[in-house]
PDB file of C-alpha atoms and ligand atoms in Angstrom:
ATOM      1  CA  MET A  27     -38.564 -26.599 -17.295  1.00 53.00           C
ATOM      2  CA  SER A  28     -34.805 -26.117 -17.456  1.00 50.00           C
ATOM      3  CA  GLU A  29     -32.322 -28.589 -19.063  1.00 52.00           C
ATOM      4  CA  PRO A  30     -31.776 -31.753 -16.977  1.00 54.00           C
ATOM      5  CA  ASN A  31     -28.636 -32.083 -14.979  1.00 66.00           C
ATOM      6  CA  TYR A  32     -28.832 -35.809 -15.332  1.00 81.00           C
ATOM      7  CA  LYS A  33     -28.647 -38.033 -18.417  1.00 96.00           C
ATOM      8  CA  VAL A  34     -31.633 -38.494 -20.711  1.00 98.00           C
ATOM      9  CA  PRO A  35     -32.706 -42.152 -21.270  1.00 98.00           C
ATOM     10  CA  VAL A  36     -32.246 -43.142 -24.930  1.00 98.00           C
ATOM     11  CA  GLY A  37     -32.486 -46.635 -26.460  1.00 98.00           C
ATOM     12  CA  ILE A  38     -29.727 -47.904 -28.742  1.00 98.00           C
ATOM     13  CA  SER A  39     -28.900 -50.951 -30.789  1.00 98.00           C
ATOM     14  CA  ARG A  40     -26.305 -52.810 -28.670  1.00 98.00           C
ATOM     15  CA  CYS A  41     -23.786 -53.337 -31.486  1.00 98.00           C
ATOM     16  CA  LEU A  42     -23.356 -49.525 -31.791  1.00 98.00           C
ATOM     17  CA  LEU A  43     -21.857 -49.491 -28.299  1.00 98.00           C
ATOM     18  CA  GLY A  44     -19.085 -51.844 -29.529  1.00 98.00           C
ATOM     19  CA  ASP A  45     -20.579 -55.108 -28.155  1.00 98.00           C
ATOM     20  CA  PRO A  46     -19.749 -57.954 -30.543  1.00 98.00           C
ATOM     21  CA  VAL A  47     -23.356 -59.196 -30.981  1.00 98.00           C
ATOM     22  CA  ARG A  48     -23.731 -59.140 -34.785  1.00 98.00           C
ATOM     23  CA  TYR A  49     -24.476 -62.241 -36.780  1.00 97.00           C
ATOM     24  CA  ASN A  50     -20.773 -62.488 -37.718  1.00 97.00           C
ATOM     25  CA  GLY A  51     -19.499 -61.895 -34.159  1.00 97.00           C
ATOM     26  CA  ASP A  52     -18.515 -58.338 -35.020  1.00 98.00           C
ATOM     27  CA  HIS A  53     -19.826 -54.945 -33.762  1.00 98.00           C
ATOM     28  CA  LYS A  54     -20.720 -51.587 -35.320  1.00 98.00           C
ATOM     29  CA  HIS A  55     -19.092 -49.303 -32.793  1.00 98.00           C
ATOM     30  CA  ASN A  56     -20.253 -45.730 -33.266  1.00 98.00           C
ATOM     31  CA  ARG A  57     -17.797 -43.231 -31.750  1.00 97.00           C
ATOM     32  CA  PHE A  58     -20.170 -40.311 -31.801  1.00 97.00           C
ATOM     33  CA  CYS A  59     -22.568 -42.289 -29.598  1.00 98.00           C
ATOM     34  CA  THR A  60     -20.040 -43.601 -27.131  1.00 98.00           C
ATOM     35  CA  GLY A  61     -17.712 -40.572 -27.216  1.00 97.00           C
ATOM     36  CA  VAL A  62     -20.042 -37.612 -27.325  1.00 97.00           C
ATOM     37  CA  LEU A  63     -23.711 -38.554 -26.789  1.00 98.00           C
ATOM     38  CA  SER A  64     -22.941 -40.817 -23.797  1.00 97.00           C
ATOM     39  CA  ASP A  65     -22.165 -37.646 -21.856  1.00 97.00           C
ATOM     40  CA  TYR A  66     -25.814 -36.621 -22.209  1.00 97.00           C
ATOM     41  CA  PHE A  67     -27.741 -39.829 -22.791  1.00 98.00           C
ATOM     42  CA  GLU A  68     -28.160 -42.810 -20.497  1.00 98.00           C
ATOM     43  CA  PHE A  69     -28.124 -45.542 -23.079  1.00 98.00           C
ATOM     44  CA  VAL A  70     -30.623 -48.454 -22.676  1.00 98.00           C
ATOM     45  CA  SER A  71     -29.133 -50.938 -25.096  1.00 98.00           C
ATOM     46  CA  THR A  72     -30.820 -53.860 -26.742  1.00 98.00           C
ATOM     47  CA  CYS A  73     -29.876 -56.512 -29.284  1.00 98.00           C
ATOM     48  CA  PRO A  74     -33.238 -57.948 -30.302  1.00 98.00           C
ATOM     49  CA  GLU A  75     -31.790 -60.894 -32.185  1.00 98.00           C
ATOM     50  CA  VAL A  76     -29.795 -62.089 -29.174  1.00 98.00           C
ATOM     51  CA  GLU A  77     -32.704 -61.445 -26.885  1.00 98.00           C
ATOM     52  CA  ILE A  78     -35.007 -63.704 -28.891  1.00 98.00           C
ATOM     53  CA  GLY A  79     -32.526 -66.492 -28.407  1.00 98.00           C
ATOM     54  CA  MET A  80     -30.330 -66.288 -31.551  1.00 97.00           C
ATOM     55  CA  SER A  81     -26.660 -67.169 -31.024  1.00 97.00           C
ATOM     56  CA  VAL A  82     -23.478 -65.201 -31.739  1.00 98.00           C
ATOM     57  CA  PRO A  83     -22.325 -65.870 -34.369  1.00 97.00           C
ATOM     58  CA  ARG A  84     -25.437 -66.972 -36.229  1.00 96.00           C
ATOM     59  CA  LYS A  85     -26.785 -67.288 -39.780  1.00 95.00           C
ATOM     60  CA  PRO A  86     -27.911 -63.899 -41.101  1.00 97.00           C
ATOM     61  CA  ILE A  87     -31.561 -63.130 -41.697  1.00 98.00           C
ATOM     62  CA  ARG A  88     -33.198 -60.892 -44.349  1.00 98.00           C
ATOM     63  CA  LEU A  89     -36.542 -59.294 -45.001  1.00 98.00           C
ATOM     64  CA  VAL A  90     -38.721 -61.099 -47.585  1.00 98.00           C
ATOM     65  CA  GLN A  91     -42.004 -59.990 -49.098  1.00 97.00           C
ATOM     66  CA  LEU A  92     -44.475 -62.827 -48.814  1.00 95.00           C
ATOM     67  CA  ASP A  93     -47.877 -61.919 -50.246  1.00 90.00           C
ATOM     68  CA  ASP A  94     -48.419 -58.502 -48.654  1.00 91.00           C
ATOM     69  CA  GLN A  95     -46.335 -59.233 -45.528  1.00 95.00           C
ATOM     70  CA  THR A  96     -42.748 -58.496 -44.596  1.00 97.00           C
ATOM     71  CA  ARG A  97     -41.126 -61.447 -42.927  1.00 98.00           C
ATOM     72  CA  ALA A  98     -37.676 -61.809 -41.354  1.00 98.00           C
ATOM     73  CA  LEU A  99     -36.365 -65.160 -42.588  1.00 98.00           C
ATOM     74  CA  ALA A 100     -33.059 -67.005 -42.351  1.00 97.00           C
ATOM     75  CA  THR A 101     -31.116 -66.471 -45.587  1.00 96.00           C
ATOM     76  CA  ASP A 102     -30.368 -70.163 -46.007  1.00 93.00           C
ATOM     77  CA  ASP A 103     -33.737 -71.519 -44.776  1.00 94.00           C
ATOM     78  CA  PRO A 104     -36.909 -69.573 -45.459  1.00 92.00           C
ATOM     79  CA  HIS A 105     -38.835 -71.926 -43.107  1.00 95.00           C
ATOM     80  CA  GLN A 106     -37.042 -70.252 -40.128  1.00 97.00           C
ATOM     81  CA  ASP A 107     -39.216 -67.227 -39.581  1.00 97.00           C
ATOM     82  CA  PHE A 108     -38.189 -64.732 -36.779  1.00 98.00           C
ATOM     83  CA  THR A 109     -40.830 -62.083 -37.568  1.00 98.00           C
ATOM     84  CA  THR A 110     -43.198 -62.620 -34.694  1.00 98.00           C
ATOM     85  CA  ALA A 111     -40.396 -63.004 -32.108  1.00 98.00           C
ATOM     86  CA  LEU A 112     -38.762 -59.733 -33.299  1.00 98.00           C
ATOM     87  CA  GLU A 113     -42.058 -57.816 -33.331  1.00 98.00           C
ATOM     88  CA  GLN A 114     -42.921 -59.098 -29.868  1.00 98.00           C
ATOM     89  CA  ARG A 115     -39.531 -58.000 -28.619  1.00 98.00           C
ATOM     90  CA  GLY A 116     -40.149 -54.475 -30.037  1.00 98.00           C
ATOM     91  CA  ALA A 117     -43.491 -54.290 -28.257  1.00 98.00           C
ATOM     92  CA  GLU A 118     -41.969 -55.616 -24.949  1.00 98.00           C
ATOM     93  CA  TYR A 119     -39.058 -53.141 -25.119  1.00 98.00           C
ATOM     94  CA  ALA A 120     -41.474 -50.219 -25.723  1.00 98.00           C
ATOM     95  CA  ASP A 121     -43.618 -51.399 -22.867  1.00 98.00           C
ATOM     96  CA  ALA A 122     -40.611 -51.855 -20.498  1.00 98.00           C
ATOM     97  CA  HIS A 123     -39.148 -48.427 -21.146  1.00 98.00           C
ATOM     98  CA  PRO A 124     -41.942 -45.812 -21.236  1.00 97.00           C
ATOM     99  CA  ARG A 125     -39.491 -43.063 -20.205  1.00 97.00           C
ATOM    100  CA  LEU A 126     -37.227 -43.482 -23.268  1.00 98.00           C
ATOM    101  CA  CYS A 127     -36.826 -40.184 -25.136  1.00 98.00           C
ATOM    102  CA  GLY A 128     -35.290 -41.522 -28.346  1.00 98.00           C
ATOM    103  CA  PHE A 129     -33.757 -44.616 -30.005  1.00 98.00           C
ATOM    104  CA  ILE A 130     -30.563 -44.835 -32.130  1.00 98.00           C
ATOM    105  CA  ALA A 131     -30.679 -47.776 -34.563  1.00 98.00           C
ATOM    106  CA  THR A 132     -28.127 -49.659 -36.628  1.00 98.00           C
ATOM    107  CA  PRO A 133     -28.775 -49.077 -40.343  1.00 98.00           C
ATOM    108  CA  ASN A 134     -29.547 -51.820 -42.821  1.00 97.00           C
ATOM    109  CA  SER A 135     -30.309 -54.380 -40.183  1.00 98.00           C
ATOM    110  CA  PRO A 136     -33.427 -56.601 -40.826  1.00 98.00           C
ATOM    111  CA  SER A 137     -34.155 -56.155 -37.116  1.00 98.00           C
ATOM    112  CA  CYS A 138     -32.920 -52.696 -36.117  1.00 98.00           C
ATOM    113  CA  GLY A 139     -32.724 -50.753 -39.430  1.00 98.00           C
ATOM    114  CA  THR A 140     -35.291 -47.987 -39.713  1.00 97.00           C
ATOM    115  CA  PHE A 141     -35.365 -46.236 -43.026  1.00 93.00           C
ATOM    116  CA  GLY A 142     -33.841 -48.225 -45.880  1.00 93.00           C
ATOM    117  CA  VAL A 143     -33.560 -51.909 -45.134  1.00 97.00           C
ATOM    118  CA  LYS A 144     -33.585 -54.017 -48.276  1.00 97.00           C
ATOM    119  CA  LEU A 145     -36.736 -56.080 -48.880  1.00 98.00           C
ATOM    120  CA  TYR A 146     -36.391 -59.109 -51.150  1.00 97.00           C
ATOM    121  CA  LEU A 147     -38.713 -61.251 -53.166  1.00 96.00           C
ATOM    122  CA  PRO A 148     -38.601 -64.980 -52.295  1.00 95.00           C
ATOM    123  CA  ASN A 149     -36.362 -65.491 -55.386  1.00 94.00           C
ATOM    124  CA  GLY A 150     -33.736 -63.218 -53.858  1.00 94.00           C
ATOM    125  CA  HIS A 151     -34.321 -60.060 -56.030  1.00 96.00           C
ATOM    126  CA  PRO A 152     -34.499 -56.814 -54.067  1.00 96.00           C
ATOM    127  CA  VAL A 153     -37.927 -55.247 -54.521  1.00 96.00           C
ATOM    128  CA  ASN A 154     -38.131 -52.331 -52.084  1.00 95.00           C
ATOM    129  CA  LYS A 155     -36.856 -50.750 -48.890  1.00 97.00           C
ATOM    130  CA  THR A 156     -38.521 -51.002 -45.512  1.00 97.00           C
ATOM    131  CA  SER A 157     -37.941 -51.028 -41.699  1.00 98.00           C
ATOM    132  CA  GLY A 158     -36.452 -53.757 -39.590  1.00 98.00           C
ATOM    133  CA  ARG A 159     -39.076 -55.782 -37.706  1.00 98.00           C
ATOM    134  CA  PHE A 160     -37.974 -54.758 -34.222  1.00 98.00           C
ATOM    135  CA  THR A 161     -37.902 -50.991 -34.896  1.00 98.00           C
ATOM    136  CA  ALA A 162     -41.112 -51.176 -36.942  1.00 98.00           C
ATOM    137  CA  SER A 163     -42.817 -52.676 -33.896  1.00 98.00           C
ATOM    138  CA  LEU A 164     -41.104 -50.316 -31.418  1.00 98.00           C
ATOM    139  CA  ARG A 165     -42.373 -47.290 -33.450  1.00 98.00           C
ATOM    140  CA  ALA A 166     -45.851 -48.770 -33.768  1.00 98.00           C
ATOM    141  CA  ASN A 167     -46.005 -49.214 -30.013  1.00 98.00           C
ATOM    142  CA  ASN A 168     -44.446 -45.812 -29.212  1.00 98.00           C
ATOM    143  CA  PRO A 169     -45.222 -43.528 -32.177  1.00 97.00           C
ATOM    144  CA  LEU A 170     -43.970 -40.373 -30.410  1.00 98.00           C
ATOM    145  CA  LEU A 171     -40.476 -41.769 -29.892  1.00 98.00           C
ATOM    146  CA  PRO A 172     -37.787 -39.973 -32.002  1.00 98.00           C
ATOM    147  CA  VAL A 173     -35.902 -42.725 -33.840  1.00 98.00           C
ATOM    148  CA  GLU A 174     -32.823 -42.201 -35.915  1.00 98.00           C
ATOM    149  CA  GLU A 175     -30.197 -44.415 -37.562  1.00 98.00           C
ATOM    150  CA  ALA A 176     -26.551 -44.059 -36.446  1.00 98.00           C
ATOM    151  CA  GLY A 177     -25.385 -43.523 -40.052  1.00 96.00           C
ATOM    152  CA  ARG A 178     -27.700 -40.573 -40.569  1.00 97.00           C
ATOM    153  CA  LEU A 179     -26.275 -38.914 -37.483  1.00 97.00           C
ATOM    154  CA  ASN A 180     -23.305 -38.019 -39.692  1.00 96.00           C
ATOM    155  CA  ASP A 181     -25.551 -35.517 -41.390  1.00 97.00           C
ATOM    156  CA  ALA A 182     -25.380 -32.242 -39.341  1.00 97.00           C
ATOM    157  CA  GLY A 183     -29.029 -31.304 -40.018  1.00 97.00           C
ATOM    158  CA  LEU A 184     -30.464 -34.746 -39.164  1.00 97.00           C
ATOM    159  CA  ARG A 185     -28.232 -35.028 -36.102  1.00 98.00           C
ATOM    160  CA  GLU A 186     -29.258 -31.654 -34.728  1.00 98.00           C
ATOM    161  CA  ASN A 187     -32.903 -32.353 -35.397  1.00 98.00           C
ATOM    162  CA  PHE A 188     -32.806 -35.788 -33.694  1.00 98.00           C
ATOM    163  CA  ILE A 189     -31.126 -34.452 -30.558  1.00 98.00           C
ATOM    164  CA  MET A 190     -33.468 -31.488 -30.401  1.00 98.00           C
ATOM    165  CA  ARG A 191     -36.434 -33.853 -30.573  1.00 98.00           C
ATOM    166  CA  VAL A 192     -34.985 -36.111 -27.891  1.00 98.00           C
ATOM    167  CA  PHE A 193     -34.650 -33.133 -25.510  1.00 98.00           C
ATOM    168  CA  THR A 194     -38.072 -31.755 -26.442  1.00 98.00           C
ATOM    169  CA  TYR A 195     -39.667 -35.110 -25.761  1.00 98.00           C
ATOM    170  CA  HIS A 196     -37.834 -35.439 -22.529  1.00 98.00           C
ATOM    171  CA  ARG A 197     -39.229 -32.073 -21.338  1.00 97.00           C
ATOM    172  CA  TRP A 198     -42.687 -33.307 -22.352  1.00 98.00           C
ATOM    173  CA  LEU A 199     -42.447 -36.584 -20.395  1.00 97.00           C
ATOM    174  CA  ASN A 200     -41.326 -34.565 -17.318  1.00 96.00           C
ATOM    175  CA  LEU A 201     -44.284 -32.263 -17.706  1.00 96.00           C
ATOM    176  CA  ARG A 202     -46.666 -35.217 -17.999  1.00 96.00           C
ATOM    177  CA  ALA A 203     -45.068 -37.023 -15.023  1.00 94.00           C
ATOM    178  CA  ASP A 204     -46.187 -34.260 -12.725  1.00 83.00           C
ATOM    179  CA  GLY A 205     -49.792 -34.381 -14.096  1.00 92.00           C
ATOM    180  CA  LEU A 206     -50.740 -32.131 -17.030  1.00 95.00           C
ATOM    181  CA  THR A 207     -52.476 -28.893 -16.173  1.00 94.00           C
ATOM    182  CA  ALA A 208     -53.706 -26.103 -18.405  1.00 94.00           C
ATOM    183  CA  LYS A 209     -51.089 -23.779 -16.990  1.00 94.00           C
ATOM    184  CA  GLY A 210     -48.305 -26.363 -17.584  1.00 96.00           C
ATOM    185  CA  LEU A 211     -49.412 -26.887 -21.208  1.00 97.00           C
ATOM    186  CA  VAL A 212     -49.677 -23.168 -21.921  1.00 97.00           C
ATOM    187  CA  ASN A 213     -46.202 -22.625 -20.490  1.00 97.00           C
ATOM    188  CA  PHE A 214     -44.689 -25.541 -22.419  1.00 98.00           C
ATOM    189  CA  HIS A 215     -46.233 -24.290 -25.670  1.00 98.00           C
ATOM    190  CA  SER A 216     -45.160 -20.713 -24.994  1.00 98.00           C
ATOM    191  CA  ARG A 217     -41.499 -21.801 -24.624  1.00 98.00           C
ATOM    192  CA  HIS A 218     -41.547 -23.973 -27.739  1.00 98.00           C
ATOM    193  CA  LYS A 219     -43.348 -21.484 -29.947  1.00 97.00           C
ATOM    194  CA  TYR A 220     -40.417 -20.298 -32.034  1.00 98.00           C
ATOM    195  CA  LEU A 221     -38.946 -23.770 -32.291  1.00 98.00           C
ATOM    196  CA  LEU A 222     -42.243 -24.872 -33.673  1.00 98.00           C
ATOM    197  CA  MET A 223     -42.486 -21.886 -35.956  1.00 98.00           C
ATOM    198  CA  ALA A 224     -39.053 -22.664 -37.462  1.00 98.00           C
ATOM    199  CA  HIS A 225     -40.200 -26.193 -38.306  1.00 98.00           C
ATOM    200  CA  ASN A 226     -43.768 -25.877 -39.408  1.00 97.00           C
ATOM    201  CA  TYR A 227     -45.759 -22.661 -39.558  1.00 96.00           C
ATOM    202  CA  LYS A 228     -49.107 -24.430 -40.120  1.00 97.00           C
ATOM    203  CA  ALA A 229     -48.618 -26.537 -36.953  1.00 97.00           C
ATOM    204  CA  TYR A 230     -47.535 -23.470 -35.098  1.00 97.00           C
ATOM    205  CA  ARG A 231     -50.915 -21.817 -35.924  1.00 97.00           C
ATOM    206  CA  GLU A 232     -52.952 -24.925 -35.224  1.00 97.00           C
ATOM    207  CA  LEU A 233     -51.301 -25.671 -31.832  1.00 97.00           C
ATOM    208  CA  GLY A 234     -51.542 -22.034 -30.888  1.00 97.00           C
ATOM    209  CA  ARG A 235     -55.323 -22.279 -31.422  1.00 95.00           C
ATOM    210  CA  LEU A 236     -55.408 -25.555 -29.515  1.00 95.00           C
ATOM    211  CA  VAL A 237     -53.914 -24.116 -26.368  1.00 95.00           C
ATOM    212  CA  ALA A 238     -55.781 -20.786 -26.640  1.00 93.00           C
ATOM    213  CA  ASP A 239     -58.924 -22.217 -25.034  1.00 86.00           C
ATOM    214  CA  LEU A 240     -58.434 -25.125 -22.651  1.00 86.00           C
ATOM    215  CA  SER A 241     -61.444 -24.497 -20.461  1.00 82.00           C
ATOM    216  CA  GLY A 242     -63.639 -27.481 -19.889  1.00 76.00           C
ATOM    217  CA  ASN A 243     -61.381 -29.876 -21.919  1.00 78.00           C
ATOM    218  CA  ASP A 244     -60.048 -33.228 -20.942  1.00 91.00           C
ATOM    219  CA  MET A 245     -56.379 -32.289 -20.349  1.00 93.00           C
ATOM    220  CA  ASP A 246     -55.070 -35.838 -20.909  1.00 93.00           C
ATOM    221  CA  ALA A 247     -56.789 -36.189 -24.299  1.00 94.00           C
ATOM    222  CA  LEU A 248     -55.698 -32.650 -25.266  1.00 95.00           C
ATOM    223  CA  GLY A 249     -52.075 -33.368 -24.207  1.00 96.00           C
ATOM    224  CA  ASP A 250     -52.075 -36.499 -26.383  1.00 96.00           C
ATOM    225  CA  GLN A 251     -53.263 -34.481 -29.334  1.00 96.00           C
ATOM    226  CA  TYR A 252     -50.808 -31.698 -28.639  1.00 97.00           C
ATOM    227  CA  ILE A 253     -47.689 -33.844 -28.403  1.00 98.00           C
ATOM    228  CA  SER A 254     -48.635 -35.946 -31.356  1.00 98.00           C
ATOM    229  CA  GLN A 255     -48.893 -32.885 -33.581  1.00 98.00           C
ATOM    230  CA  LEU A 256     -45.797 -31.297 -32.059  1.00 98.00           C
ATOM    231  CA  MET A 257     -43.535 -34.271 -32.593  1.00 98.00           C
ATOM    232  CA  GLN A 258     -44.838 -34.744 -36.114  1.00 98.00           C
ATOM    233  CA  ALA A 259     -44.148 -31.034 -36.865  1.00 98.00           C
ATOM    234  CA  LEU A 260     -40.603 -31.322 -35.504  1.00 98.00           C
ATOM    235  CA  SER A 261     -39.798 -34.495 -37.372  1.00 97.00           C
ATOM    236  CA  ALA A 262     -38.023 -32.848 -40.310  1.00 95.00           C
ATOM    237  CA  PRO A 263     -35.258 -30.214 -39.993  1.00 96.00           C
ATOM    238  CA  PRO A 264     -36.261 -26.598 -40.650  1.00 97.00           C
ATOM    239  CA  GLU A 265     -35.421 -24.781 -43.894  1.00 96.00           C
ATOM    240  CA  ARG A 266     -32.818 -22.056 -43.897  1.00 96.00           C
ATOM    241  CA  GLY A 267     -35.496 -19.494 -44.768  1.00 97.00           C
ATOM    242  CA  THR A 268     -37.725 -20.430 -41.827  1.00 97.00           C
ATOM    243  CA  HIS A 269     -34.767 -20.103 -39.471  1.00 98.00           C
ATOM    244  CA  CYS A 270     -34.194 -16.587 -40.834  1.00 98.00           C
ATOM    245  CA  ASN A 271     -37.893 -15.796 -40.422  1.00 97.00           C
ATOM    246  CA  VAL A 272     -37.869 -16.846 -36.787  1.00 98.00           C
ATOM    247  CA  MET A 273     -34.617 -14.919 -36.032  1.00 98.00           C
ATOM    248  CA  GLN A 274     -36.110 -11.789 -37.585  1.00 97.00           C
ATOM    249  CA  HIS A 275     -39.202 -12.221 -35.385  1.00 97.00           C
ATOM    250  CA  LEU A 276     -36.964 -12.497 -32.343  1.00 97.00           C
ATOM    251  CA  MET A 277     -35.057  -9.424 -33.437  1.00 96.00           C
ATOM    252  CA  GLY A 278     -38.321  -7.541 -33.059  1.00 96.00           C
ATOM    253  CA  TYR A 279     -37.989  -7.866 -29.267  1.00 95.00           C
ATOM    254  CA  LEU A 280     -34.784  -5.857 -29.455  1.00 95.00           C
ATOM    255  CA  LYS A 281     -36.219  -2.941 -31.356  1.00 89.00           C
ATOM    256  CA  GLN A 282     -36.053  -0.499 -28.486  1.00 86.00           C
ATOM    257  CA  GLN A 283     -32.707  -1.667 -27.218  1.00 87.00           C
ATOM    258  CA  ILE A 284     -30.142  -1.936 -29.970  1.00 92.00           C
ATOM    259  CA  ASP A 285     -28.717   0.885 -32.005  1.00 93.00           C
ATOM    260  CA  GLN A 286     -28.533   1.084 -35.775  1.00 94.00           C
ATOM    261  CA  GLN A 287     -25.024  -0.422 -35.893  1.00 95.00           C
ATOM    262  CA  ASP A 288     -26.047  -3.464 -33.765  1.00 94.00           C
ATOM    263  CA  LYS A 289     -29.142  -3.864 -35.834  1.00 95.00           C
ATOM    264  CA  GLN A 290     -27.185  -3.876 -39.069  1.00 96.00           C
ATOM    265  CA  GLU A 291     -24.664  -6.391 -37.672  1.00 96.00           C
ATOM    266  CA  LEU A 292     -27.483  -8.682 -36.573  1.00 97.00           C
ATOM    267  CA  LEU A 293     -29.270  -8.400 -39.888  1.00 97.00           C
ATOM    268  CA  ARG A 294     -26.009  -9.065 -41.766  1.00 98.00           C
ATOM    269  CA  SER A 295     -25.317 -12.240 -39.692  1.00 98.00           C
ATOM    270  CA  ILE A 296     -28.819 -13.560 -40.444  1.00 98.00           C
ATOM    271  CA  GLU A 297     -28.320 -12.846 -44.171  1.00 98.00           C
ATOM    272  CA  ASP A 298     -24.823 -14.481 -43.999  1.00 98.00           C
ATOM    273  CA  TYR A 299     -26.489 -17.547 -42.548  1.00 98.00           C
ATOM    274  CA  ARG A 300     -29.173 -17.455 -45.320  1.00 97.00           C
ATOM    275  CA  GLY A 301     -26.394 -17.218 -47.920  1.00 97.00           C
ATOM    276  CA  GLY A 302     -24.466 -20.198 -46.356  1.00 96.00           C
ATOM    277  CA  VAL A 303     -21.546 -17.972 -45.399  1.00 97.00           C
ATOM    278  CA  VAL A 304     -21.760 -18.609 -41.595  1.00 97.00           C
ATOM    279  CA  PRO A 305     -23.251 -21.402 -39.546  1.00 98.00           C
ATOM    280  CA  LEU A 306     -26.546 -21.040 -37.661  1.00 98.00           C
ATOM    281  CA  ILE A 307     -24.797 -20.600 -34.367  1.00 97.00           C
ATOM    282  CA  VAL A 308     -23.450 -17.136 -35.432  1.00 98.00           C
ATOM    283  CA  PRO A 309     -26.740 -15.195 -35.585  1.00 98.00           C
ATOM    284  CA  ILE A 310     -28.208 -17.240 -32.733  1.00 98.00           C
ATOM    285  CA  ALA A 311     -25.225 -16.367 -30.494  1.00 97.00           C
ATOM    286  CA  LEU A 312     -25.561 -12.697 -31.417  1.00 97.00           C
ATOM    287  CA  LEU A 313     -29.282 -12.684 -30.630  1.00 97.00           C
ATOM    288  CA  LYS A 314     -28.602 -14.341 -27.277  1.00 97.00           C
ATOM    289  CA  HIS A 315     -25.832 -11.843 -26.586  1.00 96.00           C
ATOM    290  CA  HIS A 316     -28.279  -8.918 -27.013  1.00 96.00           C
ATOM    291  CA  PHE A 317     -31.051 -10.587 -24.970  1.00 97.00           C
ATOM    292  CA  GLN A 318     -28.577 -11.359 -22.144  1.00 96.00           C
ATOM    293  CA  ARG A 319     -27.462  -7.785 -21.955  1.00 93.00           C
ATOM    294  CA  ASN A 320     -30.889  -7.005 -20.533  1.00 90.00           C
ATOM    295  CA  ARG A 321     -32.035 -10.274 -19.031  1.00 92.00           C
ATOM    296  CA  GLN A 322     -34.826  -8.788 -16.978  1.00 91.00           C
ATOM    297  CA  ARG A 323     -36.511  -7.299 -19.962  1.00 93.00           C
ATOM    298  CA  HIS A 324     -36.054 -10.319 -22.227  1.00 95.00           C
ATOM    299  CA  GLN A 325     -37.104 -13.172 -20.006  1.00 95.00           C
ATOM    300  CA  TYR A 326     -39.662 -14.339 -22.584  1.00 96.00           C
ATOM    301  CA  ALA A 327     -37.133 -14.509 -25.478  1.00 97.00           C
ATOM    302  CA  LEU A 328     -34.432 -16.050 -23.294  1.00 97.00           C
ATOM    303  CA  GLN A 329     -36.836 -18.824 -22.254  1.00 97.00           C
ATOM    304  CA  GLN A 330     -37.442 -19.856 -25.857  1.00 98.00           C
ATOM    305  CA  PHE A 331     -36.113 -23.319 -26.511  1.00 98.00           C
ATOM    306  CA  TYR A 332     -35.450 -22.191 -30.037  1.00 98.00           C
ATOM    307  CA  LEU A 333     -32.382 -20.383 -28.696  1.00 98.00           C
ATOM    308  CA  SER A 334     -31.274 -23.282 -26.411  1.00 97.00           C
ATOM    309  CA  PRO A 335     -32.944 -26.562 -27.472  1.00 97.00           C
ATOM    310  CA  TYR A 336     -30.244 -28.763 -25.780  1.00 97.00           C
ATOM    311  CA  PRO A 337     -26.963 -28.288 -23.884  1.00 96.00           C
ATOM    312  CA  HIS A 338     -24.929 -25.789 -25.871  1.00 94.00           C
ATOM    313  CA  GLN A 339     -21.755 -27.816 -25.257  1.00 94.00           C
ATOM    314  CA  LEU A 340     -22.962 -30.237 -27.931  1.00 95.00           C
ATOM    315  CA  GLY A 341     -22.064 -27.458 -30.438  1.00 94.00           C
ATOM    316  CA  LEU A 342     -24.480 -28.850 -33.027  1.00 95.00           C
ATOM    317  CA  ARG A 343     -25.441 -25.537 -34.608  1.00 94.00           C
ATOM    318  CA  SER A 344     -21.824 -24.823 -35.458  1.00 93.00           C
ATOM    319  CA  HIS A 345     -22.304 -27.335 -38.265  1.00 93.00           C
ATOM    320  CA  ILE A 346     -25.674 -26.144 -39.590  1.00 91.00           C
ATOM    321  CA  HIS A 347     -25.043 -24.089 -42.736  1.00 89.00           C
TER     322      HIS A 347
HETATM  323  S1  SF4 B  23     -28.301 -54.472 -35.591  1.00 84.72           S
HETATM  324 FE1  SF4 B  23     -29.625 -54.985 -33.841  1.00 84.72          FE
HETATM  325  S2  SF4 B  23     -30.034 -57.143 -34.005  1.00 84.72           S
HETATM  326 FE2  SF4 B  23     -28.266 -56.704 -35.257  1.00 84.72          FE
HETATM  327  S3  SF4 B  23     -26.522 -57.020 -33.938  1.00 84.72           S
HETATM  328 FE3  SF4 B  23     -27.006 -54.861 -33.821  1.00 84.72          FE
HETATM  329  S4  SF4 B  23     -28.340 -54.727 -32.016  1.00 84.72           S
HETATM  330 FE4  SF4 B  23     -28.287 -56.887 -32.617  1.00 84.72          FE
END
């Protein structure tokens, strides 16, 4: 269960790659996606509006609340309703790409937007915020898939959390591809324990109980339950305090090995992170340094994905304060 030496398949709204497919013939090129993430992700792009037959350029659409339904309608002609076609496209895309480990969406789009797309009343007044019809359908058809908007990837915490979830889900799909066994699930859980503890202590306890007794259980059903709870627990970034808690737990493995001076230095770096003085990578790097000095003894700690959730070259924890 090491990190892949090939790219991880991730879906993306096509205009983010720089393709001029927007309603106005423009694009929404995102340099972080094409310049950084493309080294790690194999992008599977889609422009749902083009794929349902809309032209470039085209009249824009918007989301309108009709009775208790959200409909995607042409702005200049409410009789042109694209809702069903966009939702079908979302279901087809989910079905065609079961190995996807994440999706990066264009914000504010009535098709691709995910978290804050404006919803209007028929008279044109904004009434609420919702999801675009394509991504709403994609998420309904693949609820485990980590989905994030490109704009939110500018936030260091959300960016790190999304990429961590993509790699975690990728490891899970690889595990399932080989057929889920009790041993495989226990090993997977064991290596994700501290990552889970940092995010959600309650889920850490519950999933620990779930894998404690696997005898006589339907492994497929149990696996579905496990990954559903795990991905839910990882959905929000950890608090600073829970990171500190986990790092102090990990320090416990070094008790017999480090002297008072090293111990003080490690504690100080954890407290400096807690106080916002240094980024998360500082105490993590120090912990790893001490574990690596005695690799044989610290196999268990070194195998924790909390310490290495994705390729370190991404440098994401250098920006987590
Ligand atoms: S936001 Fe989605 S539907 Fe709109 S142009 Fe980009 S890929 Fe196409």
